[in-house]
PDB file of C-alpha atoms in Angstrom:
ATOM      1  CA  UNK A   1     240.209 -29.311 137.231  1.00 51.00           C
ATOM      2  CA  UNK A   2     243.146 -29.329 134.944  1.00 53.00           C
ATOM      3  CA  UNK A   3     241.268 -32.267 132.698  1.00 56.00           C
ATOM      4  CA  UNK A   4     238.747 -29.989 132.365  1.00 56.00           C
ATOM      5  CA  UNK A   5     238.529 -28.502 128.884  1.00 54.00           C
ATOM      6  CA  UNK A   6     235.316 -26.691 127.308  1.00 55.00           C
ATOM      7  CA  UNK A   7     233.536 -28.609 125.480  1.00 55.00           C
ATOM      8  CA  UNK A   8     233.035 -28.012 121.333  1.00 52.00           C
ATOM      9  CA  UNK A   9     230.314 -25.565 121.000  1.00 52.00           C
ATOM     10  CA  UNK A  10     228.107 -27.469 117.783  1.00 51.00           C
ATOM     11  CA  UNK A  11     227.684 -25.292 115.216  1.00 51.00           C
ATOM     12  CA  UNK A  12     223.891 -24.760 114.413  1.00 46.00           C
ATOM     13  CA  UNK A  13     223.824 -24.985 110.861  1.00 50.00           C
ATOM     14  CA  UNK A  14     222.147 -22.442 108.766  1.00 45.00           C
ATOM     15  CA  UNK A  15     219.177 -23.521 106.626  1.00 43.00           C
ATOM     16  CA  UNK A  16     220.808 -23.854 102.605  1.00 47.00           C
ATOM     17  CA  UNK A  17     219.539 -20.550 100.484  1.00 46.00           C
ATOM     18  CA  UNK A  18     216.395 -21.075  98.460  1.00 46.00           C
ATOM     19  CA  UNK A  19     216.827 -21.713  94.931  1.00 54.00           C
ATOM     20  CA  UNK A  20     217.266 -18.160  92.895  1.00 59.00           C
ATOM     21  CA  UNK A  21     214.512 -19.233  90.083  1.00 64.00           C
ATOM     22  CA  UNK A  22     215.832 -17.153  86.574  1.00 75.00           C
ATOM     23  CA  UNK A  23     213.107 -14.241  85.460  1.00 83.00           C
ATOM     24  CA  UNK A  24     210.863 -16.016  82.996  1.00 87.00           C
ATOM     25  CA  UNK A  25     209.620 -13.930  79.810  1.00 90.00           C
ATOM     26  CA  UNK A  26     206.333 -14.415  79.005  1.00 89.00           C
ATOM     27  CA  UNK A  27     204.778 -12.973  75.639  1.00 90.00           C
ATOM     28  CA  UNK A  28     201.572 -13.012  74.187  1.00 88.00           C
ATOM     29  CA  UNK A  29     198.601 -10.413  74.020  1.00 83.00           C
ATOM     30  CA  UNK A  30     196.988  -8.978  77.315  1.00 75.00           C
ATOM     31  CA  UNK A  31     193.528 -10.634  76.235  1.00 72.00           C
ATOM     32  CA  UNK A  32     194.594 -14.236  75.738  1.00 77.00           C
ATOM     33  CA  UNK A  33     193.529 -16.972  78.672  1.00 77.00           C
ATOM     34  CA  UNK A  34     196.637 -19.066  77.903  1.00 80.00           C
ATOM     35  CA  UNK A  35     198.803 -16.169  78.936  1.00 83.00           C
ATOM     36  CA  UNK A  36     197.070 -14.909  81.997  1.00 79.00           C
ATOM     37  CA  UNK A  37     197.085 -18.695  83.030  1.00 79.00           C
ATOM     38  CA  UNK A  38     200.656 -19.118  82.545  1.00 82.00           C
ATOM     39  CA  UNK A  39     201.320 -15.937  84.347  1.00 82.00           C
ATOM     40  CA  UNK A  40     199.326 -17.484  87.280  1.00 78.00           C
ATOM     41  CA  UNK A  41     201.136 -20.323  87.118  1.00 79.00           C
ATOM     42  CA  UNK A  42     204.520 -18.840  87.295  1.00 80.00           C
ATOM     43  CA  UNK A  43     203.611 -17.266  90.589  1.00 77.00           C
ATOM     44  CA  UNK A  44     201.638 -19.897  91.861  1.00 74.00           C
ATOM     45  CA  UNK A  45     205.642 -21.268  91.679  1.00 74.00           C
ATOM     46  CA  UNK A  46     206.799 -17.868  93.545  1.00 75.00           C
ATOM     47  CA  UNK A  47     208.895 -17.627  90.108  1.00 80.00           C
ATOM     48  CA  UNK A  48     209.440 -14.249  88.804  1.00 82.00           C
ATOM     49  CA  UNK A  49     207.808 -13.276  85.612  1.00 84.00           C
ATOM     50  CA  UNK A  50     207.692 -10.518  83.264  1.00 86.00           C
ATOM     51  CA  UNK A  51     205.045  -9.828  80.425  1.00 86.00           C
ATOM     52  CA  UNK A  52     205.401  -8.752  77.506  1.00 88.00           C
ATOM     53  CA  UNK A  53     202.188  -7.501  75.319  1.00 87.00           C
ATOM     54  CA  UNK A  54     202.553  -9.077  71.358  1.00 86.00           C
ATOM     55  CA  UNK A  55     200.312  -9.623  68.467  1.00 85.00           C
ATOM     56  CA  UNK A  56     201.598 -13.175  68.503  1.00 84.00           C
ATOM     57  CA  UNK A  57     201.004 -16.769  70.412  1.00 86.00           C
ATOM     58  CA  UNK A  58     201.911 -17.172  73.250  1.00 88.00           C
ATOM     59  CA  UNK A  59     205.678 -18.196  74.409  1.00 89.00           C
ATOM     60  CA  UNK A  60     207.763 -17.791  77.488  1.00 88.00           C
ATOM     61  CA  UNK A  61     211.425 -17.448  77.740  1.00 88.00           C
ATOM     62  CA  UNK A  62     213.969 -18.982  80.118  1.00 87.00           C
ATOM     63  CA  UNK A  63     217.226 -18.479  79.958  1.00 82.00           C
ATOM     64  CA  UNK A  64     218.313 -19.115  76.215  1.00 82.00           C
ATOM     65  CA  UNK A  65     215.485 -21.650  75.641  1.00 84.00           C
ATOM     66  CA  UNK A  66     212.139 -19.828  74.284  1.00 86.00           C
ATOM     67  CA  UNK A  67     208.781 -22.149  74.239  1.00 87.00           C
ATOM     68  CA  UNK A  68     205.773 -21.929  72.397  1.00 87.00           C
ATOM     69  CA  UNK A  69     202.438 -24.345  72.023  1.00 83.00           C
ATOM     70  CA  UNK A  70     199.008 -24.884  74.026  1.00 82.00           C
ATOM     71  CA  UNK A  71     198.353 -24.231  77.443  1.00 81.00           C
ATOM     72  CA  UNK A  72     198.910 -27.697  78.706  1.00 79.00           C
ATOM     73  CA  UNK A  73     202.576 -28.158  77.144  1.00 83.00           C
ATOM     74  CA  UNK A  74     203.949 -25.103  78.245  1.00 85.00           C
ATOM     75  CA  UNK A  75     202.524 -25.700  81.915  1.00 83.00           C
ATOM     76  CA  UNK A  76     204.157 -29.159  81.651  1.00 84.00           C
ATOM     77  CA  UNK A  77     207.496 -27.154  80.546  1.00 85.00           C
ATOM     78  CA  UNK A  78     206.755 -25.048  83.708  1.00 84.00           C
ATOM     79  CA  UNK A  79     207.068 -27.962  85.957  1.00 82.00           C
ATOM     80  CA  UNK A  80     210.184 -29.292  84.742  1.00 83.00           C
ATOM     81  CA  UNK A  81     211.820 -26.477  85.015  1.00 81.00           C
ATOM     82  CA  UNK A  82     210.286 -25.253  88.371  1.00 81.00           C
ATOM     83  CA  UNK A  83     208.841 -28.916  89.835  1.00 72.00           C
ATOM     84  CA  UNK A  84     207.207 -27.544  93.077  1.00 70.00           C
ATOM     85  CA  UNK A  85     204.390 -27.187  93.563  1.00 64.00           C
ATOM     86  CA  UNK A  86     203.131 -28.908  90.084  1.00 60.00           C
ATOM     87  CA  UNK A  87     200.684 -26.715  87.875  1.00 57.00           C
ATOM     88  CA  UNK A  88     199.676 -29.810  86.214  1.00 56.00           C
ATOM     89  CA  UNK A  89     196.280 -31.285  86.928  1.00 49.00           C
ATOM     90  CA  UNK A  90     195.839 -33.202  90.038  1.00 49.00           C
ATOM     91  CA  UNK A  91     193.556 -36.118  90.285  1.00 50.00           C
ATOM     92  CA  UNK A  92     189.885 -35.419  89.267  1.00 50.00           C
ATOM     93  CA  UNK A  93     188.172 -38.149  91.728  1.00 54.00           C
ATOM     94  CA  UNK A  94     188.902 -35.949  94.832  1.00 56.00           C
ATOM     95  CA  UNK A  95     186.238 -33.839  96.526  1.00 56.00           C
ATOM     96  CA  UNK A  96     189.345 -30.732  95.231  1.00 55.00           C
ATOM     97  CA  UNK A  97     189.271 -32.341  92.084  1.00 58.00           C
ATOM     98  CA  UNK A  98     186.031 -32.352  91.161  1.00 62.00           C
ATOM     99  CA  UNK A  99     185.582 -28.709  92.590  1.00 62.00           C
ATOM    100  CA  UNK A 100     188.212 -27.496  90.159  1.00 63.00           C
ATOM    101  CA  UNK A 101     186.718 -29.673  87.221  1.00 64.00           C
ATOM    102  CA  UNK A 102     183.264 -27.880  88.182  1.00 67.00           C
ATOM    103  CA  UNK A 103     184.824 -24.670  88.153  1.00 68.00           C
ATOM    104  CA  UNK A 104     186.655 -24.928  84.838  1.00 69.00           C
ATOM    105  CA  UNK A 105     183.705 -26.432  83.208  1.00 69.00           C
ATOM    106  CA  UNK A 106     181.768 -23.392  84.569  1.00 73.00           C
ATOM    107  CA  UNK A 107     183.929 -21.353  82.998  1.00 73.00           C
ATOM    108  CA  UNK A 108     183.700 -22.678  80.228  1.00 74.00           C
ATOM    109  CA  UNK A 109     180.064 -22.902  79.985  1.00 77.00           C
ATOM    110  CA  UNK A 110     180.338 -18.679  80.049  1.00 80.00           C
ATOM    111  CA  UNK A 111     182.100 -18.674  77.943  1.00 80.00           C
ATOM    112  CA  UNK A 112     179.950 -20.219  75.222  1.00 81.00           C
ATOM    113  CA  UNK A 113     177.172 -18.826  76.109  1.00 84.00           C
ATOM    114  CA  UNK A 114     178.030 -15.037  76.146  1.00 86.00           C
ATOM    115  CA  UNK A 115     179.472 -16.613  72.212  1.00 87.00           C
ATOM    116  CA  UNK A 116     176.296 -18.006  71.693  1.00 87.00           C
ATOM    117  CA  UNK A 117     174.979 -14.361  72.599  1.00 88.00           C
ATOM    118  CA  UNK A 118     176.866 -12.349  70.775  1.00 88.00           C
ATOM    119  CA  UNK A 119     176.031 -14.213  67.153  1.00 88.00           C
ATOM    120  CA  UNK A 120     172.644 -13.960  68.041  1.00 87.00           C
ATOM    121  CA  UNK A 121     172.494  -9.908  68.713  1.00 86.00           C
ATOM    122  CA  UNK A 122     175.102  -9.691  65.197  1.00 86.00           C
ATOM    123  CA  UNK A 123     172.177 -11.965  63.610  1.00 85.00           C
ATOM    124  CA  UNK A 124     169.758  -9.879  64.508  1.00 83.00           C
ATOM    125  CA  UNK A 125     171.759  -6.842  63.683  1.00 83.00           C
ATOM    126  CA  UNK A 126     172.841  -8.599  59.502  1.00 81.00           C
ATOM    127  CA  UNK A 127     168.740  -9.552  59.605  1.00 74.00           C
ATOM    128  CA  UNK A 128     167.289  -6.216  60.281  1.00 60.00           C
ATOM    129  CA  UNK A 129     166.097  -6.885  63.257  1.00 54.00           C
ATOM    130  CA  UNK A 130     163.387  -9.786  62.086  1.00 60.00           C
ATOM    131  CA  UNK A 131     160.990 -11.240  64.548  1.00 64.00           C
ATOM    132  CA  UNK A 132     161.091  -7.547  66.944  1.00 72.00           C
ATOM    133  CA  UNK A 133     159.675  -7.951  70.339  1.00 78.00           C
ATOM    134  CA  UNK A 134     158.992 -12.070  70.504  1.00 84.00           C
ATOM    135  CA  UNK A 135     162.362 -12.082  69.358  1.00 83.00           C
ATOM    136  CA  UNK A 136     163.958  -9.965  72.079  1.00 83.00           C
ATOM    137  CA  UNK A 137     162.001 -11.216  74.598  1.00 86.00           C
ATOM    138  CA  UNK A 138     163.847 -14.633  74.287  1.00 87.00           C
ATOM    139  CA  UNK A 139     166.968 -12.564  73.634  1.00 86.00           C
ATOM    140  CA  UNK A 140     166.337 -11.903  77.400  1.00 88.00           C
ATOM    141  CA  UNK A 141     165.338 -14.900  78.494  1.00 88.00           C
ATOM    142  CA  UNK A 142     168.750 -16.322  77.607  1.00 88.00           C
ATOM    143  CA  UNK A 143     170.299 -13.413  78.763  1.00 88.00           C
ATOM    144  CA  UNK A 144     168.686 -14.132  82.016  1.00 88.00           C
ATOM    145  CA  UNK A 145     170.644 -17.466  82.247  1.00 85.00           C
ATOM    146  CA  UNK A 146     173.296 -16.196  81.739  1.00 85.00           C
ATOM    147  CA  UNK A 147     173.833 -13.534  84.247  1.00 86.00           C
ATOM    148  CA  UNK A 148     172.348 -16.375  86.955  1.00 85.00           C
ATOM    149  CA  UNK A 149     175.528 -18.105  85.565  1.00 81.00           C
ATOM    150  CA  UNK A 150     177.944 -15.621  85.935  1.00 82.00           C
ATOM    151  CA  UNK A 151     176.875 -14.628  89.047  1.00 82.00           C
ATOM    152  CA  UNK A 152     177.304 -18.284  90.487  1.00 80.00           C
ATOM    153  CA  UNK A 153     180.932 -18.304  88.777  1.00 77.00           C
ATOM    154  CA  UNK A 154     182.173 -15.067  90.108  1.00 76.00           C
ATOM    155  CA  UNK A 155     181.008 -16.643  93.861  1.00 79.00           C
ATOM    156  CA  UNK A 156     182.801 -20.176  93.130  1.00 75.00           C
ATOM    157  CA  UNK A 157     185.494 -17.956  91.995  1.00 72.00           C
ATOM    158  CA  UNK A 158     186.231 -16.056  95.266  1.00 74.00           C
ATOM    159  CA  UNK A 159     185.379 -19.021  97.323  1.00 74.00           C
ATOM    160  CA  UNK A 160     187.976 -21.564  95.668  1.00 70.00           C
ATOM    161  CA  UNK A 161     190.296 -19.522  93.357  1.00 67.00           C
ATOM    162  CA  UNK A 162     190.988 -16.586  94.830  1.00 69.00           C
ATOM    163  CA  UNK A 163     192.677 -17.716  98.403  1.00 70.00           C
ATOM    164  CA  UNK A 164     195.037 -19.614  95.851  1.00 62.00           C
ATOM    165  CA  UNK A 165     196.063 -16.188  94.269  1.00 61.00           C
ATOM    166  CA  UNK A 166     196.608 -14.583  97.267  1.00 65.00           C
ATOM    167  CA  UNK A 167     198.904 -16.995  98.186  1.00 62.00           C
ATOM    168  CA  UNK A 168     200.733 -16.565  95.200  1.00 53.00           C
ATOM    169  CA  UNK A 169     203.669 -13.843  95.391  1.00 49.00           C
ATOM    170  CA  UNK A 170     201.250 -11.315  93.345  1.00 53.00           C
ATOM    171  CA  UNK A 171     198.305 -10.536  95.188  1.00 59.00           C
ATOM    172  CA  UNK A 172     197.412  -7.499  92.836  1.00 62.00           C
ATOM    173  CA  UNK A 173     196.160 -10.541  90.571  1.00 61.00           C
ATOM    174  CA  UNK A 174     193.330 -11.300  92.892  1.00 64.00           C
ATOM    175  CA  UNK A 175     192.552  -7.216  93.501  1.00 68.00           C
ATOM    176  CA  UNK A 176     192.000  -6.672  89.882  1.00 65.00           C
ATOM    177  CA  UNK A 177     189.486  -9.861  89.517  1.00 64.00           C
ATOM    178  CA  UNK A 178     187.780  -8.431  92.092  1.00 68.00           C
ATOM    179  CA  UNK A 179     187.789  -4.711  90.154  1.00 71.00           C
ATOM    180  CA  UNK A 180     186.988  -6.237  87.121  1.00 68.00           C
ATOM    181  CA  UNK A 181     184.056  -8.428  88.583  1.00 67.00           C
ATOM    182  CA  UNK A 182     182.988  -4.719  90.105  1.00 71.00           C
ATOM    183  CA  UNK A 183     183.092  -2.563  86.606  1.00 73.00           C
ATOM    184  CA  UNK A 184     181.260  -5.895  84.663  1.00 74.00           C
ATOM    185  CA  UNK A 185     178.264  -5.510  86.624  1.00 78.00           C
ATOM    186  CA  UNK A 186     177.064  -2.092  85.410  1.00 83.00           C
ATOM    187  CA  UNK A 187     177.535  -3.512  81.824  1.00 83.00           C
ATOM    188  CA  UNK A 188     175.653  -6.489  83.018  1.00 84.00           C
ATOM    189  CA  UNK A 189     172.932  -4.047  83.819  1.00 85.00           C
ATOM    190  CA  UNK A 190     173.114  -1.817  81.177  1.00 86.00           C
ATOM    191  CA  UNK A 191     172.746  -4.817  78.491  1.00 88.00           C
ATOM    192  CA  UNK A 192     169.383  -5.923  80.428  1.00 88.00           C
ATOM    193  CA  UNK A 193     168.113  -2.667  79.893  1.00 88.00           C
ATOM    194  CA  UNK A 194     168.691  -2.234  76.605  1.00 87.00           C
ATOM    195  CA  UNK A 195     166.925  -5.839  75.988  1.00 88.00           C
ATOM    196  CA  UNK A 196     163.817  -4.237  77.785  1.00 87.00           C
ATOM    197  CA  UNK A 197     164.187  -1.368  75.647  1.00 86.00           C
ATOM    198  CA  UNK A 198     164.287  -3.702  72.442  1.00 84.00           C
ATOM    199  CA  UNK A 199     161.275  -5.440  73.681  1.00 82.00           C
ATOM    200  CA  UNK A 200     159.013  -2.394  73.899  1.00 84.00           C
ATOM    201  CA  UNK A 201     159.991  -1.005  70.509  1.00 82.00           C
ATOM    202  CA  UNK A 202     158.486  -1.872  67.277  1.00 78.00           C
ATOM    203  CA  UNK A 203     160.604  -3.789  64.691  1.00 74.00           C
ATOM    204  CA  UNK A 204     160.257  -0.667  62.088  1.00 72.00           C
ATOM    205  CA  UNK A 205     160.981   1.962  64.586  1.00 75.00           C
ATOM    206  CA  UNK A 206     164.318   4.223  63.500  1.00 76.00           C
ATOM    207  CA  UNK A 207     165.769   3.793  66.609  1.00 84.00           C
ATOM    208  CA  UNK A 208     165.243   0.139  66.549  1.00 83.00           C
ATOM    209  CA  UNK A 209     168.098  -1.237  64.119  1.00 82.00           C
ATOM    210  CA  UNK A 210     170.410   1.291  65.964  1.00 86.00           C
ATOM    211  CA  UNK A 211     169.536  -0.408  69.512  1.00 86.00           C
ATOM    212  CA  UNK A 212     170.292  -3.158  68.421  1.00 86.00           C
ATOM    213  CA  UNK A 213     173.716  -2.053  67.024  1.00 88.00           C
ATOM    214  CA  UNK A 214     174.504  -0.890  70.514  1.00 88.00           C
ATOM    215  CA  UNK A 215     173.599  -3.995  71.920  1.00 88.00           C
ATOM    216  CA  UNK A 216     175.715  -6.582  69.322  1.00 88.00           C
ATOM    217  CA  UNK A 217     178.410  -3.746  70.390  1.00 89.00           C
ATOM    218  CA  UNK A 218     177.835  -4.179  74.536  1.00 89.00           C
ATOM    219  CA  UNK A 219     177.818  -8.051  74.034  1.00 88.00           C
ATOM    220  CA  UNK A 220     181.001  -8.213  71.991  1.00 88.00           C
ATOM    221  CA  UNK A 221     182.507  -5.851  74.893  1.00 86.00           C
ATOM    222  CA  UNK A 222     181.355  -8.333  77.423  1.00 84.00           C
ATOM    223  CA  UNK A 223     182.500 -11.527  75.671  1.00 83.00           C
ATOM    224  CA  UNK A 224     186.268  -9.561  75.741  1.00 79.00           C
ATOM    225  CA  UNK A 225     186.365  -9.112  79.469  1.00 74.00           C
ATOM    226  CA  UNK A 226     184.818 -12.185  79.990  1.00 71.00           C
ATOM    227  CA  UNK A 227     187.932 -13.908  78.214  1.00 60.00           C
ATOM    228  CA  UNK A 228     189.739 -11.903  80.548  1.00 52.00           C
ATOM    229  CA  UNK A 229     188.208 -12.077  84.111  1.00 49.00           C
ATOM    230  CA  UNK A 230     186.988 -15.678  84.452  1.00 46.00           C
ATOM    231  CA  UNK A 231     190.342 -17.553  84.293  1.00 44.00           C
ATOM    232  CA  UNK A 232     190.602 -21.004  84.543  1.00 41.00           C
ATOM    233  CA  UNK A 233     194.551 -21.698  86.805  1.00 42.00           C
ATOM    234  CA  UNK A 234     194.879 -25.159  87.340  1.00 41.00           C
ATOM    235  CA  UNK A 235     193.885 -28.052  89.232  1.00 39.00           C
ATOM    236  CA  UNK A 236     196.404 -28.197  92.067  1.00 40.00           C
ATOM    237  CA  UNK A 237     196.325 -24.419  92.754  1.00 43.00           C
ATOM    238  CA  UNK A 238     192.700 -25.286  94.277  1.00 40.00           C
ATOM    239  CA  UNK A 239     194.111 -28.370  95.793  1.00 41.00           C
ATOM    240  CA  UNK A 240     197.061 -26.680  97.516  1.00 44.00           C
ATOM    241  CA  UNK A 241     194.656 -24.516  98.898  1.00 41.00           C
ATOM    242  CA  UNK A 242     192.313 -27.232 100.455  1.00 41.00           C
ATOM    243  CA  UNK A 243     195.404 -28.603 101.841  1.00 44.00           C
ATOM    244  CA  UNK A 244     196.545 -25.707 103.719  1.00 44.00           C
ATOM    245  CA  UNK A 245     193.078 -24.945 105.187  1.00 42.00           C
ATOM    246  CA  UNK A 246     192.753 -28.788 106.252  1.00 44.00           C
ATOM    247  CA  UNK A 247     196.362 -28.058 108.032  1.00 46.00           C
ATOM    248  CA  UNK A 248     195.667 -24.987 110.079  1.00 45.00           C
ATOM    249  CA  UNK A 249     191.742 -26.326 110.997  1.00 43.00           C
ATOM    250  CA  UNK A 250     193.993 -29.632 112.348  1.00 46.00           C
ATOM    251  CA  UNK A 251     196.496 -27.542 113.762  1.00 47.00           C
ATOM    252  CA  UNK A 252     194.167 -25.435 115.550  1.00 46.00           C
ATOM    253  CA  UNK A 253     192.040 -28.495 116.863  1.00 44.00           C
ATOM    254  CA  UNK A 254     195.444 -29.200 118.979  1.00 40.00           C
ATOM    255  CA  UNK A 255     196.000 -25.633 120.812  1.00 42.00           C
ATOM    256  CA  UNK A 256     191.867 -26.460 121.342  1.00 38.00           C
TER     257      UNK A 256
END
């Protein structure tokens, strides 16, 4: 009994703190993609950002070192100074890949087309309104393809971007997507109805040159919130996401 001593209790050692990221200062205007994709990005890497609406390009600020160029160079800055998870593209031959490739080149193809839109309707607008109702009716036509479009983006959206947002350490990103997808569909409306409108007027009609004012106006207002709402993030965000999902489907095949 005397040999008997207690026995060391070991020590459990506690997990080392997470690394305190600095706040990164992001500037640029409230309209521009590159910013709101940066922004993403930042909290995609649970890093703490604040924005800061300029006139100017875009350029964050860490630390004492400020950064400025295209999208692509100041993600890659991103991930060297914040390496996981990457923001930089993953590989496009996966089944995540090519989803994100699809929905970036979706976006894209919006994008162009609500242009292409909006130079017709100003056109129409600097040509007096030449050709009338043949004219609008293939005004609406187009728009027609369009809306199919952006309806089909706004559901690939909130099937493959927006569970990566909400993972993110700002989830008011994802509520205002979804607010802004809400308010864009009355516009969407209203800008149908005025192409019906167009259609059933005659070319010389007073009220003709100013409908179609209204209408360059609604398409030019659509084209800005488009540049705003539909936002391309990044390859890996989407493949983090499939990731995850694949873990917890695996991990609940086990409890099964």
């Amino acid at each position: 009994m005397g040999n008997c001593s207690p026995k060391p209790k070991n020590r459990i050692r506690s997990p080392p703190p997470a690394k305190a990221y600095p706040t990164v200062r992001l500037y640029g205007k409230e309209s521009c993609p590159i910013a709101w994709r940066i922004r993403v990005a930042l909290l995609y890497k649970s890093v703490a950002v604040q924005f800061f609406p300029t006139d100017g390009p875009v350029f964050i600020r860490c630390g004492e070192e400020a950064v400025e160029g295209p999208a692509d160079s100041l993600l890659r800055y991103i991930d060297s100074k914040f390496p996981r998870p990457p923001a930089v593209a993953v590989d496009r031959g996966t089944a995540t890949g090519k989803a994100a490739l699809a929905t970036a080149l979706q976006h894209r193809s919006v994008e162009r087309h609500v242009e292409g839109m909006v130079k017709w309707a100003a056109e129409l607008v600097s040509g007096g309104g030449g050709g009338g109702r043949m004219e609008a009716r293939k005004l609406g036509r187009s728009y027609g393809q369009l809306v199919e479009v952006m309806l089909e983006h706004a559901q690939m959206e909130e099937r493959l971007l927006f569970p990566a947002l909400e993972a993110a350490t700002d989830r008011d990103v994802c509520r205002v997507a979804n607010e802004e997808h809400a308010r864009d569909l009355p516009m969407m409306n209203g800008i149908k109805e005025d192409i019906k409108s167009l259609a059933a007027m005659d070319a010389g009609a007073p009220c003709y040159q100013e409908a179609l004012l209204n209408l360059s106006h609604r398409f030019k207002t659509l084209q800005d919130k488009i540049v705003i709402s539909s936002l391309p993030l990044g390859y890996n965000c989407i493949s983090n996401v499939a990731r995850n999902t694949s873990r917890r489907k695996r991990r609940n095949s086990y409890h099964c």
